[in-house]
Every structure is written in structure tokens, then in C-alpha cells.
PDB file of N, CA and C in Angstrom:
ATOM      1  N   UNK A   1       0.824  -1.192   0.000  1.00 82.00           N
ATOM      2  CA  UNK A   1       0.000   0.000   0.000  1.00 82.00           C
ATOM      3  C   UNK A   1       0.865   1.251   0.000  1.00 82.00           C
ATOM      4  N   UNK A   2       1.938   1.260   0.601  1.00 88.00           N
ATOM      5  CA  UNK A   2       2.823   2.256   0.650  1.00 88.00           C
ATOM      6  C   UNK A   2       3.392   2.349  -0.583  1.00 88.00           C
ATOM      7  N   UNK A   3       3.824   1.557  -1.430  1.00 85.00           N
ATOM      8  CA  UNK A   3       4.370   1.922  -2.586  1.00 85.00           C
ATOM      9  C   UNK A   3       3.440   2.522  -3.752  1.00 85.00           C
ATOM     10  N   UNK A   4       2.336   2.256  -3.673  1.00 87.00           N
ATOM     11  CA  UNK A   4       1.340   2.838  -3.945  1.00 87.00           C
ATOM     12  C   UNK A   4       0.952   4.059  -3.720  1.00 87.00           C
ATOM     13  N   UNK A   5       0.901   4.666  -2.417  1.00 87.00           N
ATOM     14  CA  UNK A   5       1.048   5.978  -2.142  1.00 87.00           C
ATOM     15  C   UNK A   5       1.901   6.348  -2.771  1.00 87.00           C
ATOM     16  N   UNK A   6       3.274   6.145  -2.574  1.00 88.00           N
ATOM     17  CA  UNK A   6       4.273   6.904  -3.247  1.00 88.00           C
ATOM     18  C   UNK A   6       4.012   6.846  -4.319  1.00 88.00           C
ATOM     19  N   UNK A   7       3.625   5.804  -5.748  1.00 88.00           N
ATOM     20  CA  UNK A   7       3.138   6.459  -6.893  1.00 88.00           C
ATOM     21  C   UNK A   7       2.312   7.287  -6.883  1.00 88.00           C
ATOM     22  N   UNK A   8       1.347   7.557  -5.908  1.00 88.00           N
ATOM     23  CA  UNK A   8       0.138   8.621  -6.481  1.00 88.00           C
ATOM     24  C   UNK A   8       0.926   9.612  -6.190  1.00 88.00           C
ATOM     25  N   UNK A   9       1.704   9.829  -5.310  1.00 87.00           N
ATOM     26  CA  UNK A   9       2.359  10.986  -4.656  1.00 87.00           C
ATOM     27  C   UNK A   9       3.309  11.709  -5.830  1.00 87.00           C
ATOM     28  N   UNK A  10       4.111  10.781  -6.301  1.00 85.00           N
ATOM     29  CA  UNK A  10       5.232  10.695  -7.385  1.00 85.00           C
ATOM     30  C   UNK A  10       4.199  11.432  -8.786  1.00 85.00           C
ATOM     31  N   UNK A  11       2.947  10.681  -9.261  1.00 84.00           N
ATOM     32  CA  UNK A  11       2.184  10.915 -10.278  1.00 84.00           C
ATOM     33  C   UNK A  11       1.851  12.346  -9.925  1.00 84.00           C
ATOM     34  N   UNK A  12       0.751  12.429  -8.906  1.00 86.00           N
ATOM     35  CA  UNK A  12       0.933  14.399  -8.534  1.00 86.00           C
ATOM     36  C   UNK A  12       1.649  14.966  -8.689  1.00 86.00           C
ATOM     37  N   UNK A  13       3.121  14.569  -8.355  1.00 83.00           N
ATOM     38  CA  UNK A  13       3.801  15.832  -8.444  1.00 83.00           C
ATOM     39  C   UNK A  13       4.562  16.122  -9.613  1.00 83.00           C
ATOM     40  N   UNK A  14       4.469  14.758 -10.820  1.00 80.00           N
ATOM     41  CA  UNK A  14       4.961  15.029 -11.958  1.00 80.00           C
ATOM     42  C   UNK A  14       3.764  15.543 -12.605  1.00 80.00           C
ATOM     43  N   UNK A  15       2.234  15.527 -12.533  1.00 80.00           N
ATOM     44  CA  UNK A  15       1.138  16.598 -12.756  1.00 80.00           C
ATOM     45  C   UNK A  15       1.672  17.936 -12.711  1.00 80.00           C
ATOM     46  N   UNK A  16       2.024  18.256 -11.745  1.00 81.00           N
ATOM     47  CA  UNK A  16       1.840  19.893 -11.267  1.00 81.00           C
ATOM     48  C   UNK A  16       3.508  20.464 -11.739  1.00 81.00           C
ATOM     49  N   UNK A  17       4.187  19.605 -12.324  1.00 82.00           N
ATOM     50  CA  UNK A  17       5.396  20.091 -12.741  1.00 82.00           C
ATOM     51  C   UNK A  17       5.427  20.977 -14.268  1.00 82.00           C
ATOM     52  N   UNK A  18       5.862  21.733 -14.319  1.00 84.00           N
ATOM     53  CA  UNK A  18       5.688  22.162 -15.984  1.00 84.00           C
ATOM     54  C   UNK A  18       6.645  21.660 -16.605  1.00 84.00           C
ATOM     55  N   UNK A  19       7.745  21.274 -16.461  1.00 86.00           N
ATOM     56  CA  UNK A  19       8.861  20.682 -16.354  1.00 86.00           C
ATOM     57  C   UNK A  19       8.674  19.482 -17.443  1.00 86.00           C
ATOM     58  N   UNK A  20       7.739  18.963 -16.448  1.00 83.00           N
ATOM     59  CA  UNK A  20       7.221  17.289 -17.069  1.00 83.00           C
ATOM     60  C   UNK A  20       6.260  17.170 -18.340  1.00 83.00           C
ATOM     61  N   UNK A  21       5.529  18.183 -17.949  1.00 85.00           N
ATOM     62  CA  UNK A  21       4.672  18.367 -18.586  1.00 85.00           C
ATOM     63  C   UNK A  21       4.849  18.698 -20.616  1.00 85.00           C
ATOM     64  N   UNK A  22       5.817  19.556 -19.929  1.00 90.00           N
ATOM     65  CA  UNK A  22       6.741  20.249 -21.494  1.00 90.00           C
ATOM     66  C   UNK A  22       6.930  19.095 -22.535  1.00 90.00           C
ATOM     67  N   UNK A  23       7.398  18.028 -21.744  1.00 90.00           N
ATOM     68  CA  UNK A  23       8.389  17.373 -22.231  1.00 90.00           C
ATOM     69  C   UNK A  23       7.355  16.115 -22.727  1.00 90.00           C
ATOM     70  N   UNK A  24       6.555  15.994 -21.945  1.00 89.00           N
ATOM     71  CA  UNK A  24       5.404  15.313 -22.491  1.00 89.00           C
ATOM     72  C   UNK A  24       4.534  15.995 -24.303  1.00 89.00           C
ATOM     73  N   UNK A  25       4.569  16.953 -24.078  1.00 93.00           N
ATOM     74  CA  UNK A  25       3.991  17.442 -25.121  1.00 93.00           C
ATOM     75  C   UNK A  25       4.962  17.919 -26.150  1.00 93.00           C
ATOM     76  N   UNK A  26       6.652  18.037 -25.843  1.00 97.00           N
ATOM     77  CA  UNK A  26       6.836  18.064 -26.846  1.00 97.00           C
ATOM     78  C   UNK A  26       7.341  16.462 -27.496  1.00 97.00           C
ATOM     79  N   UNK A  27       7.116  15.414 -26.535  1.00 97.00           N
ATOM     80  CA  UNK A  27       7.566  14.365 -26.929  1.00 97.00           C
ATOM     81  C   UNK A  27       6.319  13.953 -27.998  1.00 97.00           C
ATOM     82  N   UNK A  28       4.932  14.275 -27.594  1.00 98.00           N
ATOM     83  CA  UNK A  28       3.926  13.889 -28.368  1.00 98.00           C
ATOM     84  C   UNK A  28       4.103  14.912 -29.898  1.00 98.00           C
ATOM     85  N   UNK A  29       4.725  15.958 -29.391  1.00 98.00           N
ATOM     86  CA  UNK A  29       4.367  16.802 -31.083  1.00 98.00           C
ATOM     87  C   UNK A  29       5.577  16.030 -32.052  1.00 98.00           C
ATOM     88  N   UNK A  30       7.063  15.606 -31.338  1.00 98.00           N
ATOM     89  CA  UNK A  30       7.982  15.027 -32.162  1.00 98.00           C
ATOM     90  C   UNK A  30       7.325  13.439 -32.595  1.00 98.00           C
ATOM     91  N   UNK A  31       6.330  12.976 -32.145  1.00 98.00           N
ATOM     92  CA  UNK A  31       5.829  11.366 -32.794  1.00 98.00           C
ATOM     93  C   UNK A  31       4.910  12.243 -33.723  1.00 98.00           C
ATOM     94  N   UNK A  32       4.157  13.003 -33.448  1.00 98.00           N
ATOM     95  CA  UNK A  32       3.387  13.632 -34.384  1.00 98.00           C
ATOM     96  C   UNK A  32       3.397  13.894 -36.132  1.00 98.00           C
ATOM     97  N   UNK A  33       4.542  14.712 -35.645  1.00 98.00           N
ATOM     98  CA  UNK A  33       5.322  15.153 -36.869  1.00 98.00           C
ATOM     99  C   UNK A  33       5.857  14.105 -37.824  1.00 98.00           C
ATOM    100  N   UNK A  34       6.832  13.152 -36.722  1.00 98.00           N
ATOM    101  CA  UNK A  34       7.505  11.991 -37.491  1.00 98.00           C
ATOM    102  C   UNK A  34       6.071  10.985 -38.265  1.00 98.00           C
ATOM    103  N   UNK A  35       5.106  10.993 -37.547  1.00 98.00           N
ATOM    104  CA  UNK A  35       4.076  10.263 -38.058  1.00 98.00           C
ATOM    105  C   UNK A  35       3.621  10.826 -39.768  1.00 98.00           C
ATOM    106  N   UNK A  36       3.129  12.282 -39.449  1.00 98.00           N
ATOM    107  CA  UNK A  36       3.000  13.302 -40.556  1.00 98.00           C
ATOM    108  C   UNK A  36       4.142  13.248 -41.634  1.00 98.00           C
ATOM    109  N   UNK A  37       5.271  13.092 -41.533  1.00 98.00           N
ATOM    110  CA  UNK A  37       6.708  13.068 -42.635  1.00 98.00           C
ATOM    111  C   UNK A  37       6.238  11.751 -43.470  1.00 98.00           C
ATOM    112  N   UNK A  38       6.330  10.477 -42.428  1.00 98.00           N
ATOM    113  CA  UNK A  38       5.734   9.582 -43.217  1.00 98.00           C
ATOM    114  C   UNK A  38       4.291   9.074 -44.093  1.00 98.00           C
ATOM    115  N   UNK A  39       3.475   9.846 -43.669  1.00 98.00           N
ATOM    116  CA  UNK A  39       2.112   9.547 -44.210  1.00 98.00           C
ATOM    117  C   UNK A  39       2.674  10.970 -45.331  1.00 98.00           C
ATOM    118  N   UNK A  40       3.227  11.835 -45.749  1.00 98.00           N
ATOM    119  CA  UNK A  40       3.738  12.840 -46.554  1.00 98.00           C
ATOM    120  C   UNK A  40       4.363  12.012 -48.082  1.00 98.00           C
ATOM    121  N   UNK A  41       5.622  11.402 -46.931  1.00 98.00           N
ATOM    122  CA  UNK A  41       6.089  10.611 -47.954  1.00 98.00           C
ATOM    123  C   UNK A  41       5.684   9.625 -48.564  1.00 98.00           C
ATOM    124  N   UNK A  42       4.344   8.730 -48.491  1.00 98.00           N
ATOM    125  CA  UNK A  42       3.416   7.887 -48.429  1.00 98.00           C
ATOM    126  C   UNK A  42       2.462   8.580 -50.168  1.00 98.00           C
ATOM    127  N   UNK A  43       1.982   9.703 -49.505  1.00 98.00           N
ATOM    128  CA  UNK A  43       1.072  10.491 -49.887  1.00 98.00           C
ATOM    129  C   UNK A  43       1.756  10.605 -51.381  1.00 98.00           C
ATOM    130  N   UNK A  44       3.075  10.888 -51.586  1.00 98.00           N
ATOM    131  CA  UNK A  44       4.092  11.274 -52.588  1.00 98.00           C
ATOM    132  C   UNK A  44       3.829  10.332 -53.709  1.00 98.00           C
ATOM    133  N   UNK A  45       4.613   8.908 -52.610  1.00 98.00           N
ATOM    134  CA  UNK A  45       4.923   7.916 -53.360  1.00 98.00           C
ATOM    135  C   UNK A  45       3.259   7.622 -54.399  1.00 98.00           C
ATOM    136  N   UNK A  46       2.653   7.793 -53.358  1.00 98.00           N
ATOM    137  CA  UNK A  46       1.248   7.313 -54.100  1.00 98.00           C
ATOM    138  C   UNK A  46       0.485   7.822 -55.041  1.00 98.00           C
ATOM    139  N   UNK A  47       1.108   9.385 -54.861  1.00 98.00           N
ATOM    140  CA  UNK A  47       0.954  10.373 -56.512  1.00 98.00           C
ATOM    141  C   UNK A  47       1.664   9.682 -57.476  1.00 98.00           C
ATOM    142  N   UNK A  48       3.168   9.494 -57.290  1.00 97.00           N
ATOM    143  CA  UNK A  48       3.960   8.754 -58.640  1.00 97.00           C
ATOM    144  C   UNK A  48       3.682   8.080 -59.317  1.00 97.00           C
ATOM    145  N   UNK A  49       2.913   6.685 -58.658  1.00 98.00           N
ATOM    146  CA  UNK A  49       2.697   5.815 -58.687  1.00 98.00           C
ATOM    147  C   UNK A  49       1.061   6.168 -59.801  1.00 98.00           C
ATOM    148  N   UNK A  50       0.062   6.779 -59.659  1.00 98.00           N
ATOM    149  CA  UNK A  50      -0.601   7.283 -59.982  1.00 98.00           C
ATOM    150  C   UNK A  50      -0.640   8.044 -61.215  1.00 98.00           C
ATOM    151  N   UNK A  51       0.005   8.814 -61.328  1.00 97.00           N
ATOM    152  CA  UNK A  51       0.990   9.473 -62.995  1.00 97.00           C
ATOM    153  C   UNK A  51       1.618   8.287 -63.757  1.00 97.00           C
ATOM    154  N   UNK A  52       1.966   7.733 -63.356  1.00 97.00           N
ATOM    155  CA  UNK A  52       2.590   6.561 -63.778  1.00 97.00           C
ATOM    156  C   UNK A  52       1.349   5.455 -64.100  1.00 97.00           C
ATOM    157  N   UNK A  53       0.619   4.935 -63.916  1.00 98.00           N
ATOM    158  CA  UNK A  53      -0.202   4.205 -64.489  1.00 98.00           C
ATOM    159  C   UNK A  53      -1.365   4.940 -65.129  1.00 98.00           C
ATOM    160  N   UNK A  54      -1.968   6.307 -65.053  1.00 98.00           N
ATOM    161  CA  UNK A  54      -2.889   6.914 -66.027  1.00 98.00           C
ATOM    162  C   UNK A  54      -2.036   7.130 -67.157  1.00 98.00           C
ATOM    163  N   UNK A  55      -0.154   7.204 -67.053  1.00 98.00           N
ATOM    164  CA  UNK A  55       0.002   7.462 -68.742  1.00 98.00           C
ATOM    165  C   UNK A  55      -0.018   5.942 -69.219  1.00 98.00           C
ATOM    166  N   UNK A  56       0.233   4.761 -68.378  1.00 97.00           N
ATOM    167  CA  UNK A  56       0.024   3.370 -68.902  1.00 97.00           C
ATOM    168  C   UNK A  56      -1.226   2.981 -69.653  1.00 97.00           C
ATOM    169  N   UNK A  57      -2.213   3.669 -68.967  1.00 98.00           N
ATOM    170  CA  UNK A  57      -3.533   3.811 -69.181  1.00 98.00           C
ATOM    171  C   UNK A  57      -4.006   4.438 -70.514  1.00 98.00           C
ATOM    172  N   UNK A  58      -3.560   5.630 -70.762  1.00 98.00           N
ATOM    173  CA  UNK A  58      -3.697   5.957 -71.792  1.00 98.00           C
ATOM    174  C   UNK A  58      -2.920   5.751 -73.066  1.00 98.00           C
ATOM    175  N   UNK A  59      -1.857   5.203 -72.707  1.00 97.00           N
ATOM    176  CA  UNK A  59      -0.749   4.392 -73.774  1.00 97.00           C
ATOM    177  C   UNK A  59      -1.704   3.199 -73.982  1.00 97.00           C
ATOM    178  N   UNK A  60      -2.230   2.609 -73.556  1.00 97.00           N
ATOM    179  CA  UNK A  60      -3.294   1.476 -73.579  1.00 97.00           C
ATOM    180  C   UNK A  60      -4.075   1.091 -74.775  1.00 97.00           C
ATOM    181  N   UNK A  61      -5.189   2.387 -74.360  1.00 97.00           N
ATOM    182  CA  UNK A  61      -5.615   3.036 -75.032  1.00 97.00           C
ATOM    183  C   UNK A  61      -5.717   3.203 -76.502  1.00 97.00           C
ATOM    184  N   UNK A  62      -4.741   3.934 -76.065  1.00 97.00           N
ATOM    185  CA  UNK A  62      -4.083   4.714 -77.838  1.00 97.00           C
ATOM    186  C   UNK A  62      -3.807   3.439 -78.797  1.00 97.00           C
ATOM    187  N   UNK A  63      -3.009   2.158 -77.821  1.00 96.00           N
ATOM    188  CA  UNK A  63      -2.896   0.784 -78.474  1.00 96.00           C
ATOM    189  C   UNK A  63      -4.385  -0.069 -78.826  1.00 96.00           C
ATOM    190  N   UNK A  64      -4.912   0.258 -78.306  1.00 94.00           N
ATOM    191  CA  UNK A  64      -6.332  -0.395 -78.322  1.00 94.00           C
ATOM    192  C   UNK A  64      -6.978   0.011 -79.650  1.00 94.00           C
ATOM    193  N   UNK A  65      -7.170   1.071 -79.299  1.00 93.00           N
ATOM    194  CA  UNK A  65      -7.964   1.871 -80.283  1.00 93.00           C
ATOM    195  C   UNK A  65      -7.313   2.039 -81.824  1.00 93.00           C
ATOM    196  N   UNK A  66      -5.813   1.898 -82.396  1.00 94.00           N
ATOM    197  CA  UNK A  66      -5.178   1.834 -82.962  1.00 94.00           C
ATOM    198  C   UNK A  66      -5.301   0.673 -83.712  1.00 94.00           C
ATOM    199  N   UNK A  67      -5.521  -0.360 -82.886  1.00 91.00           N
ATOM    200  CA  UNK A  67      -5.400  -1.671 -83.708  1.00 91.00           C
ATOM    201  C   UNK A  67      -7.028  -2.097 -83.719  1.00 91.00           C
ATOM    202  N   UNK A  68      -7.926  -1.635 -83.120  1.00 88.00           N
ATOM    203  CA  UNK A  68      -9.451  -1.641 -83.814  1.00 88.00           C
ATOM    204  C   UNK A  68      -9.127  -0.917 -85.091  1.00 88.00           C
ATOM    205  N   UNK A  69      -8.424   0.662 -84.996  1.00 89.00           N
ATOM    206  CA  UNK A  69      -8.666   1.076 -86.687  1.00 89.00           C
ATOM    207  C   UNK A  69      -7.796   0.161 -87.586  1.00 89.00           C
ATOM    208  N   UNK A  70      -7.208  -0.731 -87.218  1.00 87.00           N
ATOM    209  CA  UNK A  70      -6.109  -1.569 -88.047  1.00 87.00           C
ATOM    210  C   UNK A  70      -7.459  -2.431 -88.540  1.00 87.00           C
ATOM    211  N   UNK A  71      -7.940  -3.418 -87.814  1.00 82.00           N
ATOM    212  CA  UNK A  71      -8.784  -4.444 -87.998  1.00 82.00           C
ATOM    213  C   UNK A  71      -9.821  -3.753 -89.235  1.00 82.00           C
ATOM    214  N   UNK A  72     -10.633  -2.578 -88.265  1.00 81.00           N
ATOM    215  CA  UNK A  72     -11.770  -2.079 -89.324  1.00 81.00           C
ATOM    216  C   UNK A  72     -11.057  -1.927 -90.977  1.00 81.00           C
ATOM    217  N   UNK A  73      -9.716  -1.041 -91.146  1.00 83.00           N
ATOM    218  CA  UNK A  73      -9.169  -1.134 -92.295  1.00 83.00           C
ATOM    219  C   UNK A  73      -8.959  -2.606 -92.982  1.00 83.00           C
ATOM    220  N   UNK A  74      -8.576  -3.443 -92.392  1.00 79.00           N
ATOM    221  CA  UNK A  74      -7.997  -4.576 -93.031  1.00 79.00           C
ATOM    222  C   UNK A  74      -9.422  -5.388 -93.175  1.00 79.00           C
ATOM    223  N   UNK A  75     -10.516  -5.059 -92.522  1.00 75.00           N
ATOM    224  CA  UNK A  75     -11.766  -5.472 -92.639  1.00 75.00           C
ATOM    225  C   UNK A  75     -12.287  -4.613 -94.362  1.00 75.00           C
ATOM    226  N   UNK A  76     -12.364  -3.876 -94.425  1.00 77.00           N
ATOM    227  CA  UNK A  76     -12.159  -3.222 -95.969  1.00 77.00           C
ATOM    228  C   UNK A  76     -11.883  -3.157 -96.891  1.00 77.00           C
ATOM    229  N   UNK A  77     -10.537  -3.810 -96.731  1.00 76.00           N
ATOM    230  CA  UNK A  77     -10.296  -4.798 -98.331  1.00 76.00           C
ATOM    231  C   UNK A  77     -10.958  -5.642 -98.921  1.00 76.00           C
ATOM    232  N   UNK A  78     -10.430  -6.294 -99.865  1.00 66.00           N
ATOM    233  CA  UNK A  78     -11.407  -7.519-100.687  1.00 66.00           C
ATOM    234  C   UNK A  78     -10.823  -8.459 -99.884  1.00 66.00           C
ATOM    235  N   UNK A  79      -9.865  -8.373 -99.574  1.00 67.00           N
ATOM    236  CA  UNK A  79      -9.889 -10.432 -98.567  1.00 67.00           C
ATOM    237  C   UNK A  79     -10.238 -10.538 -97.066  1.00 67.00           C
ATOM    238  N   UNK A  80     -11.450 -10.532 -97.007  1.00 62.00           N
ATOM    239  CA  UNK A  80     -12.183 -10.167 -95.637  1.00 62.00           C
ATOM    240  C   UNK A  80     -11.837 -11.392 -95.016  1.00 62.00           C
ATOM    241  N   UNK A  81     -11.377 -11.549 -94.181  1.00 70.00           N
ATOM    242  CA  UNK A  81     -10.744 -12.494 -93.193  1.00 70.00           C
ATOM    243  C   UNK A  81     -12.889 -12.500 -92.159  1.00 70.00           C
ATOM    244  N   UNK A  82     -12.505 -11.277 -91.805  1.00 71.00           N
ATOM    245  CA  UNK A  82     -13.696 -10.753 -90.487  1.00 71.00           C
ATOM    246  C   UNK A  82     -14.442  -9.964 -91.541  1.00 71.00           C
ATOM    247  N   UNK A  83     -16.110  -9.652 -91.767  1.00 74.00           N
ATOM    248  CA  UNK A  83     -16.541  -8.689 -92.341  1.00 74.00           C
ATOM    249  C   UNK A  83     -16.607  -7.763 -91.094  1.00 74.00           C
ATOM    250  N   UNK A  84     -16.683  -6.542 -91.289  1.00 75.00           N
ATOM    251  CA  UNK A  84     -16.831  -5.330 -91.267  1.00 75.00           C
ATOM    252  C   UNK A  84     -18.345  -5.128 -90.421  1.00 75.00           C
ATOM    253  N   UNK A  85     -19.374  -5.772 -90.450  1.00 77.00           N
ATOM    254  CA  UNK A  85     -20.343  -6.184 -89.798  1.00 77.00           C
ATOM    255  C   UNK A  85     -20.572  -6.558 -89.142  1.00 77.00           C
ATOM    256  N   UNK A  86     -19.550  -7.605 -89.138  1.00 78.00           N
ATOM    257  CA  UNK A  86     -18.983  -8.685 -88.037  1.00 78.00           C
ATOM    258  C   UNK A  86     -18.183  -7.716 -87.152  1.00 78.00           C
ATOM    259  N   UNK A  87     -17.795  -7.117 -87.768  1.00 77.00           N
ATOM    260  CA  UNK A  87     -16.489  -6.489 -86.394  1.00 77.00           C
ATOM    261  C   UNK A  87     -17.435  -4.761 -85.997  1.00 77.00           C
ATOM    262  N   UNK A  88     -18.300  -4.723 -86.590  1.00 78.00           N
ATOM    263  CA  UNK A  88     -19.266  -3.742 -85.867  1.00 78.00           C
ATOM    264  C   UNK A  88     -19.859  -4.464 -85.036  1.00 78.00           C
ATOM    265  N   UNK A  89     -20.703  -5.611 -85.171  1.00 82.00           N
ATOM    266  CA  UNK A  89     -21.278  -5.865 -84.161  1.00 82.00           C
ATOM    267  C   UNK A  89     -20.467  -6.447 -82.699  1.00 82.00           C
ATOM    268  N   UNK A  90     -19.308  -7.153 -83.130  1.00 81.00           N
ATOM    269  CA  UNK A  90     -18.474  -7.627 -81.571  1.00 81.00           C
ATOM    270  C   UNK A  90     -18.372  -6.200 -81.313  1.00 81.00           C
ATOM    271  N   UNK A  91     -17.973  -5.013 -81.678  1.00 79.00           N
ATOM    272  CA  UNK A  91     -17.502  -4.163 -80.675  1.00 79.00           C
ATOM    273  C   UNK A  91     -18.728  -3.117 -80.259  1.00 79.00           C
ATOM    274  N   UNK A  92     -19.504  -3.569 -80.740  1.00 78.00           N
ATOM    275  CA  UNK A  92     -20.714  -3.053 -80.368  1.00 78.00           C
ATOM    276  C   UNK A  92     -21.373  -1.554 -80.873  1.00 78.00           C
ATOM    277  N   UNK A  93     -20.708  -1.580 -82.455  1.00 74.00           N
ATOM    278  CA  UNK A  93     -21.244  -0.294 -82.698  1.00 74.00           C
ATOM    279  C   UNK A  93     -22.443  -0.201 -83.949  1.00 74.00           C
ATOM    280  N   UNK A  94     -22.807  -1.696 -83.999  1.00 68.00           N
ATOM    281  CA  UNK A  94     -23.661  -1.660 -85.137  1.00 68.00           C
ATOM    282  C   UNK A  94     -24.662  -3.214 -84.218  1.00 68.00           C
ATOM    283  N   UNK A  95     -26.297  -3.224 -84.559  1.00 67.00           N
ATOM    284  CA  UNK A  95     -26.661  -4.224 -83.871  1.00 67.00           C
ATOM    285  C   UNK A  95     -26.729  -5.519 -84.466  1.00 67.00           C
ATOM    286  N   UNK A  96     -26.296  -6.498 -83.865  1.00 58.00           N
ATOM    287  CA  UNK A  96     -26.338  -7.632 -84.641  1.00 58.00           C
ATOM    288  C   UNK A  96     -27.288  -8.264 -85.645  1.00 58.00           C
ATOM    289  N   UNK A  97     -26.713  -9.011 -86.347  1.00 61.00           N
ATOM    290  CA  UNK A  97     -27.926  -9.195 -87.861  1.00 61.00           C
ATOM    291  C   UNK A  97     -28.791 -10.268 -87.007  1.00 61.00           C
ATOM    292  N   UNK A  98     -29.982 -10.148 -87.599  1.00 68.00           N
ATOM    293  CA  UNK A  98     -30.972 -10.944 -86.576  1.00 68.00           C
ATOM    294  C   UNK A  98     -30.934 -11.978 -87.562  1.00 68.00           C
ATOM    295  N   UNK A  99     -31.177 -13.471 -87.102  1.00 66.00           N
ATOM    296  CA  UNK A  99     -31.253 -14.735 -87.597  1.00 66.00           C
ATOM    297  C   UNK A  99     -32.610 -14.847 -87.628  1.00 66.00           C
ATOM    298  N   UNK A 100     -33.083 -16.037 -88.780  1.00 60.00           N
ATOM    299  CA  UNK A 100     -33.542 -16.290 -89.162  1.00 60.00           C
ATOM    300  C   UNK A 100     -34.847 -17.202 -87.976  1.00 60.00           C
ATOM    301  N   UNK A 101     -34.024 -18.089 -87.089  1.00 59.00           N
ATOM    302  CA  UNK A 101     -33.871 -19.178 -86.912  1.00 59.00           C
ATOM    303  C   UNK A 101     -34.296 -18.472 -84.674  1.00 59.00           C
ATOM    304  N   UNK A 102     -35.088 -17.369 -85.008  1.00 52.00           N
ATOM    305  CA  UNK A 102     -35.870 -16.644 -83.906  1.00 52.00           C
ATOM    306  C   UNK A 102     -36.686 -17.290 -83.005  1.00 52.00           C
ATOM    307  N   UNK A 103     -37.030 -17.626 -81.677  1.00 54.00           N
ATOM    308  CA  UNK A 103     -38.241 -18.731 -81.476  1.00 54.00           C
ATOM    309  C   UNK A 103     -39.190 -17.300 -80.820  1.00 54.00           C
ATOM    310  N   UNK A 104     -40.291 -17.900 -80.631  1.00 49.00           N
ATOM    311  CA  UNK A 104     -41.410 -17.080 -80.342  1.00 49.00           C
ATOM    312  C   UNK A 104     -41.959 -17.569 -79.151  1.00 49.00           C
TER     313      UNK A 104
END
């Protein structure tokens, strides 16, 4: 029980110290900060990272869309591999030819 007292005693009087107190708060603002540097540098990395896959994204893209106009062209010649109909309707810009062969 006595050692007990002496902590509450010990705890009061590092309360009423400014001393202690200081050092408490500036120990909390230095984890603070260090916390803040890293969620900063976090924050950074995760922009880069970000620029970096929307130009992947749009390099993509540009490949995508490039080799649809390849197909549609080479769909245009006389040696139709794919008609042109055919490759409107997979990509969905023309509606498919309706069959014959419909049930009701």
C-alpha cells in the first residue's frame, strides 16, 4: 500500500510540474510530426505511382484503339478475313444481324 502511495504521490507531483509536462507534449508533437513526414512521404509515393499508371492507361488506349482502326481497315479490303459487320457488331457499334432461326 505504501508503494502505492508513493506512486500517487510521485504521479501528482509530476502533474503539477511544468517541467514534465513540457516534455510530455513536446515528446507527443515530435511522434506527431515523425508520423506526418511519413504519411507525406506515403502520400508522394502514391501520386507517382498514380501518374505513372494513367500514362500506362492511356498508352493502352491509344494501343487499343489503334489496332481496332487496323482491324476495321484490313476489314475493308477484298480479302475479308472478319466482315466489317462482323467487327461492328463484336464491338458493339452496329446491332447484330438478326437470324432467321428466332423462337417465339
Amino acid at each position: 500500500m505504501e508503494f502505492a502511495n508513493r506512486l500517487v504521490a510521485a504521479a501528482t507531483k509530476a502533474a503539477n510540474n511544468n517541467t514534465v509536462i513540457n516534455v510530455c507534449l513536446v515528446g507527443s508533437f515530435l511522434v506527431l510530426a515523425a508520423r506526418s513526414a511519413n504519411q507525406q512521404n506515403n502520400i508522394e509515393a502514391l501520386k507517382a505511382e498514380k501518374d505513372s499508371l494513367v500514362k500506362s492507361n492511356k498508352a493502352m488506349k491509344k494501343t487499343m484503339w489503334d489496332w481496332k482502326q487496323q482491324l476495321f481497315s484490313e476489314a475493308e479490303t477484298d480479302s475479308d478475313l472478319v466482315t466489317v459487320a462482323r467487327l461492328r457488331a463484336i464491338y458493339g457499334e452496329a446491332p447484330p444481324p438478326q437470324t432467321a432461326s428466332a423462337v417465339c
